[in-house]
Tab-separated table of C-alpha atoms and ligand atoms in Angstrom:
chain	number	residue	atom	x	y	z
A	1	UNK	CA	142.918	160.659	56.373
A	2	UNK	CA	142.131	163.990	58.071
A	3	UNK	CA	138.566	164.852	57.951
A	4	UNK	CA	138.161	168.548	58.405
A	5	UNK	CA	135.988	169.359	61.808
A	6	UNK	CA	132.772	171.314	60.743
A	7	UNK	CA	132.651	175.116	61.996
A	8	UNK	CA	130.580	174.757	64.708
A	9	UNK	CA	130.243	177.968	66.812
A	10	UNK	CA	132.573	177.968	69.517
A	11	UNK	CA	130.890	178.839	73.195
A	12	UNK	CA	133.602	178.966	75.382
A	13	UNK	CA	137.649	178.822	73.403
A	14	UNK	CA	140.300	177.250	74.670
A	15	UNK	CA	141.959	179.845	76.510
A	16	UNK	CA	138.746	180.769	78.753
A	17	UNK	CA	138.367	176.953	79.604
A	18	UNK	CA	141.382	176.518	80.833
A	19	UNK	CA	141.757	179.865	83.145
A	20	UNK	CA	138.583	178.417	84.408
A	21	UNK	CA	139.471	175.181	85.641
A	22	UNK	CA	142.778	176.750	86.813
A	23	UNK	CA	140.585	179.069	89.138
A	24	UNK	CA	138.357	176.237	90.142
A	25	UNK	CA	141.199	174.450	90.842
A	26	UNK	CA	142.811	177.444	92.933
A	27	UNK	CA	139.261	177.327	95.309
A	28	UNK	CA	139.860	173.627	96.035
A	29	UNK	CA	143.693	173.241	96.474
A	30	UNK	CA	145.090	170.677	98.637
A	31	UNK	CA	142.663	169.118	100.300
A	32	UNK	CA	144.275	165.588	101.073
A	33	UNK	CA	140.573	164.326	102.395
A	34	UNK	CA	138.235	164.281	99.136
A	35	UNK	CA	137.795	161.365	96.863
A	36	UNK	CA	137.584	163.133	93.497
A	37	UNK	CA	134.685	160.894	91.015
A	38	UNK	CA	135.242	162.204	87.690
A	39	UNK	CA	131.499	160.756	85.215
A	40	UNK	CA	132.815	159.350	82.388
A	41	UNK	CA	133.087	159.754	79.692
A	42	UNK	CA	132.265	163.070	79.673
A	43	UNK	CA	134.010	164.595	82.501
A	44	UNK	CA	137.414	163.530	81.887
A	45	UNK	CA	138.896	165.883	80.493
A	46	UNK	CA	137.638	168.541	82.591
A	47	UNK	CA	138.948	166.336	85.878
A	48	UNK	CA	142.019	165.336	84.370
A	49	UNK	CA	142.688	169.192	83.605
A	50	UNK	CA	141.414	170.592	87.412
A	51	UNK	CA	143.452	167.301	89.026
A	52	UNK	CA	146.699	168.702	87.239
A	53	UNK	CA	145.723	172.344	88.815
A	54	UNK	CA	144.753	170.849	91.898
A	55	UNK	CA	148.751	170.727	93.138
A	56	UNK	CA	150.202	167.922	96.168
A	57	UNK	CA	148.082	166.202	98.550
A	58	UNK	CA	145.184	166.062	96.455
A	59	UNK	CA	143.424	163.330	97.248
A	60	UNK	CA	142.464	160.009	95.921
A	61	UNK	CA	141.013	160.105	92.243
A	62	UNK	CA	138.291	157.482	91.192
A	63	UNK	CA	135.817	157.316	88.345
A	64	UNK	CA	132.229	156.356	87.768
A	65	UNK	CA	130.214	155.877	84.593
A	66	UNK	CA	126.270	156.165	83.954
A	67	UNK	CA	124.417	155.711	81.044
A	68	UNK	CA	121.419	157.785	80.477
A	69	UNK	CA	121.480	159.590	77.185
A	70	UNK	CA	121.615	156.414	74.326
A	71	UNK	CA	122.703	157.891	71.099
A	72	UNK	CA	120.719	161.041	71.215
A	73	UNK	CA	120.608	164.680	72.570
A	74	UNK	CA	118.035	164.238	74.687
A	75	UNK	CA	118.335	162.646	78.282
A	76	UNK	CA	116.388	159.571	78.542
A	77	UNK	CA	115.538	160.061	82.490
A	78	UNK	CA	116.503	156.105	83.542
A	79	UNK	CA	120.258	156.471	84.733
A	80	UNK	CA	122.102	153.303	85.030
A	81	UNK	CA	125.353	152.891	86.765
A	82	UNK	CA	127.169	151.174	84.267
A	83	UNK	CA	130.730	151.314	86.233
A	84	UNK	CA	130.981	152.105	89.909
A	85	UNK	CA	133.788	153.658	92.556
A	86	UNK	CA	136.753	151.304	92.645
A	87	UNK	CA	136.257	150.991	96.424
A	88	UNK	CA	133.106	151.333	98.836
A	89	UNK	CA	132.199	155.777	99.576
A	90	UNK	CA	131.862	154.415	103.328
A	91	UNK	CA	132.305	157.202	105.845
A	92	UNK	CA	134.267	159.658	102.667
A	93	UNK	CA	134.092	163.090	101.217
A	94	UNK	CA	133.280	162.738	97.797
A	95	UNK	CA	133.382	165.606	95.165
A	96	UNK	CA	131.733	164.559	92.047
A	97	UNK	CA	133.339	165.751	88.911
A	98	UNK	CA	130.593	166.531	86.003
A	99	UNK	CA	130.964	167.853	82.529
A	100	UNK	CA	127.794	169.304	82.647
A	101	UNK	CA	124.347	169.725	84.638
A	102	UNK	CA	121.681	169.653	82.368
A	103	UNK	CA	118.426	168.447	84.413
A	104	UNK	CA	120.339	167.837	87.051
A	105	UNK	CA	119.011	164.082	87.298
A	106	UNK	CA	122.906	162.503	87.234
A	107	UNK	CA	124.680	164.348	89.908
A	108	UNK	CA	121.143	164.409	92.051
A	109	UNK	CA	120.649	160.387	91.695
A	110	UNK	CA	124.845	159.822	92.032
A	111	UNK	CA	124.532	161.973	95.062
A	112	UNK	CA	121.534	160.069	96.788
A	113	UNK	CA	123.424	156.700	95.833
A	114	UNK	CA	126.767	157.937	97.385
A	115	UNK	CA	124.876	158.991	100.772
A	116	UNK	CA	122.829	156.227	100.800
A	117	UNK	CA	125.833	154.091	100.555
A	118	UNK	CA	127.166	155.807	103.703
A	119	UNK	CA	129.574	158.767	102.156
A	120	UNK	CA	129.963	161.559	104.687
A	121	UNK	CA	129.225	163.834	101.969
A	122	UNK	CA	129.154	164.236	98.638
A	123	UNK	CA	129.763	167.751	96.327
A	124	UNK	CA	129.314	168.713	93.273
A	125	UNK	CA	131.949	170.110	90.719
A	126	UNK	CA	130.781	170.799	86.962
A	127	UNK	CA	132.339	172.485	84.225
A	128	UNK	CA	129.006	173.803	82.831
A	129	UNK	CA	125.430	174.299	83.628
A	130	UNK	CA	122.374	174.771	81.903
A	131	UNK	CA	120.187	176.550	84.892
A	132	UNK	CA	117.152	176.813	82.758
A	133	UNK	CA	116.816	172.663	81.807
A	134	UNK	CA	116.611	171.742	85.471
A	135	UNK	CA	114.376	169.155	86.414
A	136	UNK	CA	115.540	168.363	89.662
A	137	UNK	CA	117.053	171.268	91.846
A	138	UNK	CA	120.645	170.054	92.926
A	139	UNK	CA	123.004	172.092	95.100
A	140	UNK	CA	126.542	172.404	93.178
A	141	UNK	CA	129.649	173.963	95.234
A	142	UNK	CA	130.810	174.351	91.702
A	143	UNK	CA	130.534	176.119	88.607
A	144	UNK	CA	132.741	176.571	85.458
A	145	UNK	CA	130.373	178.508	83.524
A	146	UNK	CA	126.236	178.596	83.132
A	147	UNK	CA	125.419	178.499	79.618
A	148	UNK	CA	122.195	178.773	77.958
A	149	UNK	CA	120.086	176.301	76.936
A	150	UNK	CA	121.939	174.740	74.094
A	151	UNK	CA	123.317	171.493	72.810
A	152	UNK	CA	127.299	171.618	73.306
A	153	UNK	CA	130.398	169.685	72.600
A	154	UNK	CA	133.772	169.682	72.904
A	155	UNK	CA	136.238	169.295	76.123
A	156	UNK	CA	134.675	165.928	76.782
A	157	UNK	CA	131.546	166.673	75.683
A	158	UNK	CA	129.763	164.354	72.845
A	159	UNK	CA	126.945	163.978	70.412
A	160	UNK	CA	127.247	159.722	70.271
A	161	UNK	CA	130.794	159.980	71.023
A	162	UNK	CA	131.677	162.533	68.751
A	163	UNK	CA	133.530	165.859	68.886
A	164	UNK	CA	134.791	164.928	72.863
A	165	UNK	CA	138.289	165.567	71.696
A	166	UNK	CA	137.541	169.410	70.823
A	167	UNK	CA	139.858	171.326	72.909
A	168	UNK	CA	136.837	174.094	73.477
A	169	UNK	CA	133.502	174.315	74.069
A	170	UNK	CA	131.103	174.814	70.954
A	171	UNK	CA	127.486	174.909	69.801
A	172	UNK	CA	126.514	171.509	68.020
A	173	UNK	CA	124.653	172.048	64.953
A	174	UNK	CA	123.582	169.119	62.723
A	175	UNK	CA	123.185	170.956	59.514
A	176	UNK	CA	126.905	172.576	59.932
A	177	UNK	CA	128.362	168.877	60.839
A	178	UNK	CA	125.963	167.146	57.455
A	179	UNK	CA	127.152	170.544	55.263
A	180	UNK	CA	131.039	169.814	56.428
A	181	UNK	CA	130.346	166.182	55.700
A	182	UNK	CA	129.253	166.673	51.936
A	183	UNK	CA	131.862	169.555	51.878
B	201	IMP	P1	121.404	165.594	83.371
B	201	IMP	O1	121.230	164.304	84.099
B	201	IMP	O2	120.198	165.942	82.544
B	201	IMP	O3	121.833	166.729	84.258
B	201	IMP	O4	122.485	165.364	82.283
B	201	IMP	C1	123.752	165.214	82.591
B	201	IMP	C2	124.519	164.495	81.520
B	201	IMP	O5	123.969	164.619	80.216
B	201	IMP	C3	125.863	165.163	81.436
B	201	IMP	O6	126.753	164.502	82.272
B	201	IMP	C4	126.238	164.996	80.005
B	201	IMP	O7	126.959	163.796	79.848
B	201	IMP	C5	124.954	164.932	79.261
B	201	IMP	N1	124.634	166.242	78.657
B	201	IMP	C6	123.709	167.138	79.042
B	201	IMP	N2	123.708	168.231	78.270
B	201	IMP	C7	124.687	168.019	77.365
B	201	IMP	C8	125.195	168.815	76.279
B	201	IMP	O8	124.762	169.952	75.977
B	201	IMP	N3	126.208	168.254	75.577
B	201	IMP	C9	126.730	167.034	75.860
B	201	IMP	N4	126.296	166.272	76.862
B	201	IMP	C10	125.268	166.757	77.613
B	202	MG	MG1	128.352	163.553	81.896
């Protein structure tokens, strides 16, 4: 069974997405030395789409996990690492892969963890930004696109685990996804 996906308006298509990454990929090309941390869930497909740009040496690839957002659209504020690096961050470069900075608690309390834990440093890659929702002010080296102040799915991105598979970047709207559902 195929169940239709509602027509939720779409931010950022397909097209524009990828160019993106390709360019953000382009600006950090070959650099044998970082250890790329892709956040899951929600950043994988944006790392696994800037690692295929990123072309040969391109350093080792890792993942984390945190947990801060339960079931809702609305950030809790208590992050919780809920699966770490596969290997110590001891004396390494470390470029954090994000979906998307919202408050900017994540990437500011994975940085802090990563530096306290004795990384040489630790950067920031994210595929969006929401400028006007910070909270705490975090330095990112970079940005796929700042968007406005509005829930979004799509390219990774979920509302409880829905809609990640989207291959673009749209507005989620409950009353278009309930209206699709009693379509
Ligand atoms: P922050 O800690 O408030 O910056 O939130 C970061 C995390 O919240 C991101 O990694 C996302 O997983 C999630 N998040 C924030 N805004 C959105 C959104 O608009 N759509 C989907 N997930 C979001
Ligand atoms: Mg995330």
């Amino acid at each position: 069974m195929t169940v239709p996906v509602p027509d939720f308006p779409i931010l950022v298509d397909e097209a524009r997405v990828r160019k993106r990454i390709a360019e953000m990929a382009e600006a950090l090309r070959g650099d044998p030395e970082l250890r790329w941390v892709a956040v899951l869930h929600g950043a994988r497909h944006f790392a696994d789409a800037l690692c295929r740009n990123l072309g040969r040496p391109a350093g080792e690839y890792d993942t984390v996990r945190v947990s801060s957002y339960g079931a809702g659209t609305v950030s809790s504020g208590r992050i919780e690492l809920v699966k770490d690096l596969s290997s110590s961050p001891e004396g390494q470069r470390i470029a954090i892969l994000e979906d998307i900075v919202d408050t900017g608690r994540t990437v500011h309390w994975l940085r802090e963890r990563f530096l306290e834990r004795g990384a040489q440093s630790v950067e920031v890659h994210t595929l969006l930004s929401k400028p006007s929702r910070r909270v705490v002010e975090v330095e990112l080296e970079g940005v796929g696109f700042e968007i406005p102040d509005e829930f979004v799915i799509g390219f990774g991105m979920d509302v409880a685990g829905r809609f990640r598979e989207l291959p673009y970047i749209a507005v989620y709207d409950e009353s278009i996804e309930r209206a699709s559902r009693s379509a």
